[in-house]
Each structure stands twice: as structure tokens, then as C-alpha cells.
Amino acid sequence: CITGTAECVLTAENLNRIYNAGFGVFTHPVYGCPQVYTL
């Protein structure tokens, strides 16, 4: 189980490992929250 803040949990490494797919993550320019996209 992965726990922590959204910034700690929603990393490309975690998402790639869990879903076995290509993901990228960047910080939303207005809201400052993680945004996830597929590669």
C-alpha cells in the first residue's frame, strides 16, 4: 500500500509500476496539484 500526500503518491514511477503503462506527472500551474497524463 502506498500512502502519503497526493504529491508523494502520484509520481510517474508509482503509476507506471502499478498500472504497467507510461505516465507523466506535472504540477498544475494554477491549482498546484499533481496532473497525470499518459505517454
XYZ file of C-alpha atoms in Angstrom:
39
model
C 0.000 0.000 0.000
C 1.306 3.445 -0.903
C 0.397 6.248 1.483
C 1.154 9.947 1.742
C 0.205 13.212 0.145
C -1.002 13.368 -3.447
C 2.396 14.759 -4.456
C 4.170 11.799 -2.838
C 1.813 9.122 -4.175
C 1.047 10.362 -7.693
C 4.519 10.004 -9.158
C 5.278 8.664 -12.624
C 7.281 5.838 -11.045
C 4.415 4.702 -8.797
C 1.802 4.935 -11.550
C 3.978 3.128 -14.095
C 4.656 0.319 -11.613
C 1.015 -0.062 -10.537
C -0.641 0.177 -13.973
C 2.249 -1.083 -16.138
C 1.722 1.840 -18.513
C 3.508 5.071 -19.330
C 2.532 8.083 -17.242
C 3.917 11.523 -16.610
C 3.084 13.943 -13.830
C 3.393 17.718 -13.639
C 2.194 20.367 -11.210
C -0.923 22.237 -12.319
C 0.115 25.872 -12.922
C -2.935 27.401 -11.210
C -4.013 24.909 -8.545
C -0.603 23.483 -7.647
C -1.886 19.899 -7.592
C -0.415 16.936 -9.481
C -1.739 16.400 -13.015
C -1.299 12.964 -14.553
C -1.020 12.283 -18.279
C -0.369 9.189 -20.367
C 2.667 8.883 -22.595
